[in-house]
PDB file of C-alpha atoms in Angstrom:
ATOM      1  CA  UNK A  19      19.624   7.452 -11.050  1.00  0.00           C
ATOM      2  CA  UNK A  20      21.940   4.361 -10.456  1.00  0.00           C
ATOM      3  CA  UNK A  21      21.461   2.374  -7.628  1.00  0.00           C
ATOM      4  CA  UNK A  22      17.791   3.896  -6.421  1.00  0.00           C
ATOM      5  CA  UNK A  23      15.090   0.960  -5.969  1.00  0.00           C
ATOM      6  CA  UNK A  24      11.964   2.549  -7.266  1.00  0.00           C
ATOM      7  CA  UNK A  25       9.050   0.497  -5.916  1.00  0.00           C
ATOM      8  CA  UNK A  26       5.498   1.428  -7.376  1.00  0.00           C
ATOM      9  CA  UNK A  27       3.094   1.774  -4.051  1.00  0.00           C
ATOM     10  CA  UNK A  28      -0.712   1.822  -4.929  1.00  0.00           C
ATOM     11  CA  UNK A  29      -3.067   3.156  -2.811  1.00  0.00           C
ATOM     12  CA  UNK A  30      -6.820   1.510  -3.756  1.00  0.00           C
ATOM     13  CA  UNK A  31     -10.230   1.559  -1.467  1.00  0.00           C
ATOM     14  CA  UNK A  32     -13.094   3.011  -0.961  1.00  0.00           C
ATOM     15  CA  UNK A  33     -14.077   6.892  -1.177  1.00  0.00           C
ATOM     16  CA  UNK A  34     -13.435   9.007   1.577  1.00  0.00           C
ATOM     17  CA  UNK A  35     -11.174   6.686   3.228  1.00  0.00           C
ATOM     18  CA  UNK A  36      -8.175   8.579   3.845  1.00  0.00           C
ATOM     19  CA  UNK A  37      -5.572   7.301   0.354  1.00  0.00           C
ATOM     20  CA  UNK A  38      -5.363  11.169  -0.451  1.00  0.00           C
ATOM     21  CA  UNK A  39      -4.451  12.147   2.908  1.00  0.00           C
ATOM     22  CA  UNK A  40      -2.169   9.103   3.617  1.00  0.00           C
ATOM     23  CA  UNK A  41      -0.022   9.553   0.670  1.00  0.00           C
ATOM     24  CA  UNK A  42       0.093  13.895   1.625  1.00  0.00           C
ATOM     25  CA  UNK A  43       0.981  13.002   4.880  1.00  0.00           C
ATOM     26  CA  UNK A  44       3.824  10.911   3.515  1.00  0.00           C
ATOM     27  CA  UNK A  45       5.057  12.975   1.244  1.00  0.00           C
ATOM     28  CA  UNK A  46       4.794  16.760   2.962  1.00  0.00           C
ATOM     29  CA  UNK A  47       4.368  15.472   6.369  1.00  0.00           C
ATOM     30  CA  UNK A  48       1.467  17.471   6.961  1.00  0.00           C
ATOM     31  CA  UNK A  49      -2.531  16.442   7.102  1.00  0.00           C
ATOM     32  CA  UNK A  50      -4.831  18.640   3.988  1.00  0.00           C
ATOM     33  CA  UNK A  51      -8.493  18.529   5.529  1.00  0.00           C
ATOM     34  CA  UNK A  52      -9.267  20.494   2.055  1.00  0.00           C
ATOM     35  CA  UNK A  53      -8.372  17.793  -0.024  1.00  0.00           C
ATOM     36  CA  UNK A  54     -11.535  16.125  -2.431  1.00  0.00           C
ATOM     37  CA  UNK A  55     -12.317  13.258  -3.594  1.00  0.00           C
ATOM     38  CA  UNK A  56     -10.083  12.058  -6.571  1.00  0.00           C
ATOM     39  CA  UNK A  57     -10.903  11.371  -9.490  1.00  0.00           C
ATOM     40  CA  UNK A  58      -8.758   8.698 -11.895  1.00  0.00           C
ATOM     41  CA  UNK A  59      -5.609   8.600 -10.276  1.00  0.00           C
ATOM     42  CA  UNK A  60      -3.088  10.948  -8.592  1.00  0.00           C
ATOM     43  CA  UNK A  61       0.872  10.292  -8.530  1.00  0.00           C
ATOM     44  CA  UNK A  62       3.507  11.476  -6.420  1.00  0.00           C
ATOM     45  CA  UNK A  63       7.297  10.285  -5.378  1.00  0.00           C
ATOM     46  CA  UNK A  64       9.521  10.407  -2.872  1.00  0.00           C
ATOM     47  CA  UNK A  65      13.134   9.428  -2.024  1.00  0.00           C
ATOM     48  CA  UNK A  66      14.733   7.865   1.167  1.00  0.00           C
ATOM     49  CA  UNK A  67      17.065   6.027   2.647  1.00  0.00           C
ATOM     50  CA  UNK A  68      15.686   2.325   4.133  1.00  0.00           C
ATOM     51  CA  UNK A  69      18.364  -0.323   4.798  1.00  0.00           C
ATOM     52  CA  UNK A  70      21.586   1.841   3.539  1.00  0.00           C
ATOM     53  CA  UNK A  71      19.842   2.126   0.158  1.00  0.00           C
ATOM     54  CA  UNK A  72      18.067   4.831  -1.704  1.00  0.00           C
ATOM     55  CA  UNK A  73      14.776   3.861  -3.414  1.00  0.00           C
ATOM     56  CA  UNK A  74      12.272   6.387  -4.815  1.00  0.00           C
ATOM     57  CA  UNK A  75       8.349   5.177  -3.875  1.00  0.00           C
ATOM     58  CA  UNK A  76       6.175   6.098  -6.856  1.00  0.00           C
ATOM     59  CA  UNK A  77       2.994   6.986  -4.908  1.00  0.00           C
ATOM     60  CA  UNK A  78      -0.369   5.923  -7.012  1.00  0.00           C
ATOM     61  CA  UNK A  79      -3.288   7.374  -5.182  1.00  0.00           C
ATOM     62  CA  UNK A  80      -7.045   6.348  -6.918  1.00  0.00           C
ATOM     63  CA  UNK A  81      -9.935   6.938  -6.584  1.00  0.00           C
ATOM     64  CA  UNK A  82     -12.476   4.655  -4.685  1.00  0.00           C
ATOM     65  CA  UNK A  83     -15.905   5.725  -6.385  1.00  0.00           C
ATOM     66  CA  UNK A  84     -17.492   2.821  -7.856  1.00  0.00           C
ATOM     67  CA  UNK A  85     -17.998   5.019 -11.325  1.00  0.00           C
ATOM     68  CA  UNK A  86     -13.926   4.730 -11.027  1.00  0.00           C
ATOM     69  CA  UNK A  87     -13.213   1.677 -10.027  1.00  0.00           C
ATOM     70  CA  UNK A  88     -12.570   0.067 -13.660  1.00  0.00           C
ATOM     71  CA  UNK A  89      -9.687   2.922 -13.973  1.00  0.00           C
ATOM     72  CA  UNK A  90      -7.990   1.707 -10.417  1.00  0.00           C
ATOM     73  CA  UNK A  91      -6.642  -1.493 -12.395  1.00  0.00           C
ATOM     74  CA  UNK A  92      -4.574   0.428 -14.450  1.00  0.00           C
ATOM     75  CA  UNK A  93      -3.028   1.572 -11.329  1.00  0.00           C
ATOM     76  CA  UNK A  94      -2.337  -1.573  -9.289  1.00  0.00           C
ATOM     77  CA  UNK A  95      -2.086  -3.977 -11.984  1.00  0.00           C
ATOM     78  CA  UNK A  96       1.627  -3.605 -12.026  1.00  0.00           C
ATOM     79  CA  UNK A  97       2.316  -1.962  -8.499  1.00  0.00           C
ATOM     80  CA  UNK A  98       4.837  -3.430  -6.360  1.00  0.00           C
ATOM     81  CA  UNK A  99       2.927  -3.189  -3.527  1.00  0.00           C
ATOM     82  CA  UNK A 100      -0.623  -2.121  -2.576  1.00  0.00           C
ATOM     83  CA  UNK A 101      -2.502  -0.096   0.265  1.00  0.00           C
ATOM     84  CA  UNK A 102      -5.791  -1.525   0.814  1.00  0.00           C
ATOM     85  CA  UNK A 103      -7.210   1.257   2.961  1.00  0.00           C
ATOM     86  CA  UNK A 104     -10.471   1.488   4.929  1.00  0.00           C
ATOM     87  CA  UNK A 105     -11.893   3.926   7.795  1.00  0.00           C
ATOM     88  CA  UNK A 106     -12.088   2.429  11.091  1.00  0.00           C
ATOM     89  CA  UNK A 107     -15.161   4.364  12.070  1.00  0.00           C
ATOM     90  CA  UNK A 108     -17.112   2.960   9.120  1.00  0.00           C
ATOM     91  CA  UNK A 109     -17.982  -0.929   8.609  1.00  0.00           C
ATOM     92  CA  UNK A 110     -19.140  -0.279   5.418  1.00  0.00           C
ATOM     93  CA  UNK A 111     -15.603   0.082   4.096  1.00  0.00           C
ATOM     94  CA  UNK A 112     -14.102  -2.444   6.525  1.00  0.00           C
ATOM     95  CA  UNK A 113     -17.029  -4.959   4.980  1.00  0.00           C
ATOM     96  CA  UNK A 114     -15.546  -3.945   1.082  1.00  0.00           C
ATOM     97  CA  UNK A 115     -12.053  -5.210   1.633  1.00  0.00           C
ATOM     98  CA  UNK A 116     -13.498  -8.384   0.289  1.00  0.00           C
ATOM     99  CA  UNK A 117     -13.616  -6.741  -2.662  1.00  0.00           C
ATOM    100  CA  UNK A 118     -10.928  -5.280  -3.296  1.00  0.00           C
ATOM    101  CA  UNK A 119      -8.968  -7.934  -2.281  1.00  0.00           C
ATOM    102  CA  UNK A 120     -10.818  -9.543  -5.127  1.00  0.00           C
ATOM    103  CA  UNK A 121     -10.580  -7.774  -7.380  1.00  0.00           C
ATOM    104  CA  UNK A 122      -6.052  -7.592  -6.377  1.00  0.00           C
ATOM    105  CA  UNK A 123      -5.977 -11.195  -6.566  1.00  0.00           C
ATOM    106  CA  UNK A 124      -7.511 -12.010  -9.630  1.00  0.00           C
ATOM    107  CA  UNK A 125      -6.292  -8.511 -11.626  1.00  0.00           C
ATOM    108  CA  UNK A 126      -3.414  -7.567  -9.393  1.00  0.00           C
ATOM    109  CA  UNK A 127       0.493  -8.755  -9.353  1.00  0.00           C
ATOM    110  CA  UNK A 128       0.899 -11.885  -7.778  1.00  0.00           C
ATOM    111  CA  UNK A 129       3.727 -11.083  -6.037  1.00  0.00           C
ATOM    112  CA  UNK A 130       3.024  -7.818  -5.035  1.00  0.00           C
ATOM    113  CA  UNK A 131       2.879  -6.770  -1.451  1.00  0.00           C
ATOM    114  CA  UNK A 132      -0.769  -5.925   0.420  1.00  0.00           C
ATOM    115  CA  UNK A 133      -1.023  -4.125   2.913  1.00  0.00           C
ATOM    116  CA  UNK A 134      -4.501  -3.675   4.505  1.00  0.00           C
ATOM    117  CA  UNK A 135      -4.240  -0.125   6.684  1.00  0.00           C
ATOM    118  CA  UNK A 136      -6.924   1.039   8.642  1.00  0.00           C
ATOM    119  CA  UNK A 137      -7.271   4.605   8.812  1.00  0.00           C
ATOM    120  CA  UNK A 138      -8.032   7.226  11.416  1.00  0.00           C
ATOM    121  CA  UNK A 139      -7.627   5.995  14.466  1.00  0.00           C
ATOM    122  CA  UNK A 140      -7.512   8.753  16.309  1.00  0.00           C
ATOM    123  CA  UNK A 141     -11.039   9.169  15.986  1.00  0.00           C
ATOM    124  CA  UNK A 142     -13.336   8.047  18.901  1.00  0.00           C
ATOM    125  CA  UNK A 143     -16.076   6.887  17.182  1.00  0.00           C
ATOM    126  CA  UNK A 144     -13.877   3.834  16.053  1.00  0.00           C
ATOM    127  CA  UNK A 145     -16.634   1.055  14.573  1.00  0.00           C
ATOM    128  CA  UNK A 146     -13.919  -1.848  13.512  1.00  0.00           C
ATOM    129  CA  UNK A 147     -11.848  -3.293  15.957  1.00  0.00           C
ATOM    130  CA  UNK A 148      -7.713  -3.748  15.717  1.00  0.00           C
ATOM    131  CA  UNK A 149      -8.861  -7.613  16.623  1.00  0.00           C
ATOM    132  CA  UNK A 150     -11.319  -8.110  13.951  1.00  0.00           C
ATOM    133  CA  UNK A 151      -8.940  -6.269  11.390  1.00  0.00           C
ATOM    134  CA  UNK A 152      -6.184  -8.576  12.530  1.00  0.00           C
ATOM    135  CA  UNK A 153      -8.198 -11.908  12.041  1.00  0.00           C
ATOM    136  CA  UNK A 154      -9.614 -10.796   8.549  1.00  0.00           C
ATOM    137  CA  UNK A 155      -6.187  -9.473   7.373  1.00  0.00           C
ATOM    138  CA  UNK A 156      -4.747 -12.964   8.707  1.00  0.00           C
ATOM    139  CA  UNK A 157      -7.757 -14.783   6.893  1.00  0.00           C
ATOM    140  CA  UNK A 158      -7.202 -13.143   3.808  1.00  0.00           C
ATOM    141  CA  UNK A 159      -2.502 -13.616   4.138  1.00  0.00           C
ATOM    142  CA  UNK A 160      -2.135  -9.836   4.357  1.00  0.00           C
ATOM    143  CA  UNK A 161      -0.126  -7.413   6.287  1.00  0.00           C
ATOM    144  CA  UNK A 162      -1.977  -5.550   8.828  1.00  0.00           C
ATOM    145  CA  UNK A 163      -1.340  -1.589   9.585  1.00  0.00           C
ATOM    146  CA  UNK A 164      -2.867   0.903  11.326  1.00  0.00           C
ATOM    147  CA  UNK A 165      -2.247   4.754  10.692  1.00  0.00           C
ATOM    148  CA  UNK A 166      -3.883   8.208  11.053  1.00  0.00           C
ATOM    149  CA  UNK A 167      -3.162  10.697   8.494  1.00  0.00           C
ATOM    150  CA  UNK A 168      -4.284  13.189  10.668  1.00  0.00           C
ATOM    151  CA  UNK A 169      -1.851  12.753  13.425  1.00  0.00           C
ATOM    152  CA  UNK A 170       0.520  10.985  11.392  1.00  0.00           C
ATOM    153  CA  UNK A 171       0.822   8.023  13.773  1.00  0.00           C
ATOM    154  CA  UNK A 172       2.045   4.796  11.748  1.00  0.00           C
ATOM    155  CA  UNK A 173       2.092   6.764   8.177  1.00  0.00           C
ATOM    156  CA  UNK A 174       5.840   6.290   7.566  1.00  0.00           C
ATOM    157  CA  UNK A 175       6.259   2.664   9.673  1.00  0.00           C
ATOM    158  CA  UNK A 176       3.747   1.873   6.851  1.00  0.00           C
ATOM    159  CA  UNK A 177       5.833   3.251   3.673  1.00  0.00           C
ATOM    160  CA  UNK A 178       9.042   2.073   5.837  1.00  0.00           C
ATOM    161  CA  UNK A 179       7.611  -1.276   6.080  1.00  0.00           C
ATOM    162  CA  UNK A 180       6.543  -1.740   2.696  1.00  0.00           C
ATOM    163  CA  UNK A 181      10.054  -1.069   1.398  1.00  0.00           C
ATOM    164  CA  UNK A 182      11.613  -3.493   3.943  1.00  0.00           C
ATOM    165  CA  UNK A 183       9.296  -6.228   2.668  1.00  0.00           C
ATOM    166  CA  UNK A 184       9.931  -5.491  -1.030  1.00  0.00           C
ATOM    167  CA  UNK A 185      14.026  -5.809  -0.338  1.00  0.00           C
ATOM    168  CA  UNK A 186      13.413  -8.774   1.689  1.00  0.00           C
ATOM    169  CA  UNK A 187      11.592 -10.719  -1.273  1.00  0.00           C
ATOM    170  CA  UNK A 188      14.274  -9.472  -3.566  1.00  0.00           C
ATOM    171  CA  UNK A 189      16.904 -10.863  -1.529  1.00  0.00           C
ATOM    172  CA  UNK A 190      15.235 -14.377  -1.419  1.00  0.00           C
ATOM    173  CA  UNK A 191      14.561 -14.335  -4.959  1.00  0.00           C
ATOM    174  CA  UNK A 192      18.409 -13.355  -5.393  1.00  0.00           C
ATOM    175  CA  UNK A 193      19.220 -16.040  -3.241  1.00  0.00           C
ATOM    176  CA  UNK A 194      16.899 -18.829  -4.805  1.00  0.00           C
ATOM    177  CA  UNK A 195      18.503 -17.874  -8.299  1.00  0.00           C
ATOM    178  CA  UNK A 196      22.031 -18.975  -6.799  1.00  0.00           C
ATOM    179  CA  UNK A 197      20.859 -22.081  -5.417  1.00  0.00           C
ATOM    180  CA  UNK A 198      19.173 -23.077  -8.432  1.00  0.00           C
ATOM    181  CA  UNK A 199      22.371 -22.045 -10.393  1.00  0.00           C
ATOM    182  CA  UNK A 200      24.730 -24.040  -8.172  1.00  0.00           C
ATOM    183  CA  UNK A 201      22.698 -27.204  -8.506  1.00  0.00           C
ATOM    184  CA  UNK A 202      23.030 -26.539 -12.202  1.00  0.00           C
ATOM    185  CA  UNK A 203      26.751 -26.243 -12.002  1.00  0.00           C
ATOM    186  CA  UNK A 204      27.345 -29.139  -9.639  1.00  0.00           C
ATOM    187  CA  UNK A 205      24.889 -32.280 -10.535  1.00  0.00           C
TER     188      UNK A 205
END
């Protein structure tokens, strides 16, 4: 596979957020109200096309219960980019993000890119304002999404976004290796 990007996405929060059914809707573009909760860690891939290139996004769904949560490190710890996901008709997983976020930064990739999503906003019964998510997400220097698996609204701007952001930093970091290479070659 010469000249595909792969890009390692991670999907981590709490149970019954909406991870399973984000990365389904992504990949089959269709919404599985069967699904249950999982259990270790599920992985799936898909190719496309962002930017004139092809990249494959390895897709690491985990699970959120706390019995599980030691197992989600193995997951993110070396994921290019992470979805921190929460349900905006329940505070209680809103209120969490501080610990996942934690538990990124000090067990995470340091230069990997989080995105905090908030799921299901379709529903009516939304609890967690797009406001309040914004201010925490700028608090805590992440990207902020929103997305409904169920409708599909925002799923792929999300993956789409992600990708951009990864060839963006690798551009930069291209482009800070010449300049530190020409200063070598010219002082």
């Amino acid at each position: 596979m010469e000249n595909v990007q792969q890009i390692k996405v991670t999907l981590i929060g709490d149970t019954q957020v909406g991870k399973t059914c984000i990365q389904t809707r992504y990949i089959y573009e269709k919404f599985d109200n069967t699904t249950i909760s999982t259990t270790g860690g599920q992985f799936r891939k898909k190719f496309v096309f962002v930017n004139q290139k092809q990249v494959q996004i390895n897709i690491w769904d985990t699970a959120g219960q706390e019995r599980f949560r030691a197992l989600s490190e193995l997951y993110y710890r070396s994921a290019s980019a992470i979805i921190l996901v929460y349900d905006v008709t329940r505070m209680e997983t809103f209120s969490n993000l501080k610990y996942w976020i934690g538990e990124l930064r000090a067990k995470g990739d340091k230069n990997a890119v989080i995105v905090m999503v908030g799921n299901k906003i379709d529903a009516a019964e939304r609890v967690v304002s797009k406001a309040q998510a914004a201010q925490f997400a700028a608090e805590e220097k992440v990207f902020y999404k929103e997305a409904s698996a169920l409708s599909g609204e925002g799923v792929t701007e999300l993956f789409h976004f992600i990708v951009e952001q990864l060839q963006t930093s690798q551009i930069t970091e291209k482009n800070e290796e010449l300049i530190e290479k020409s200063k070598s070659w010219c002082c």
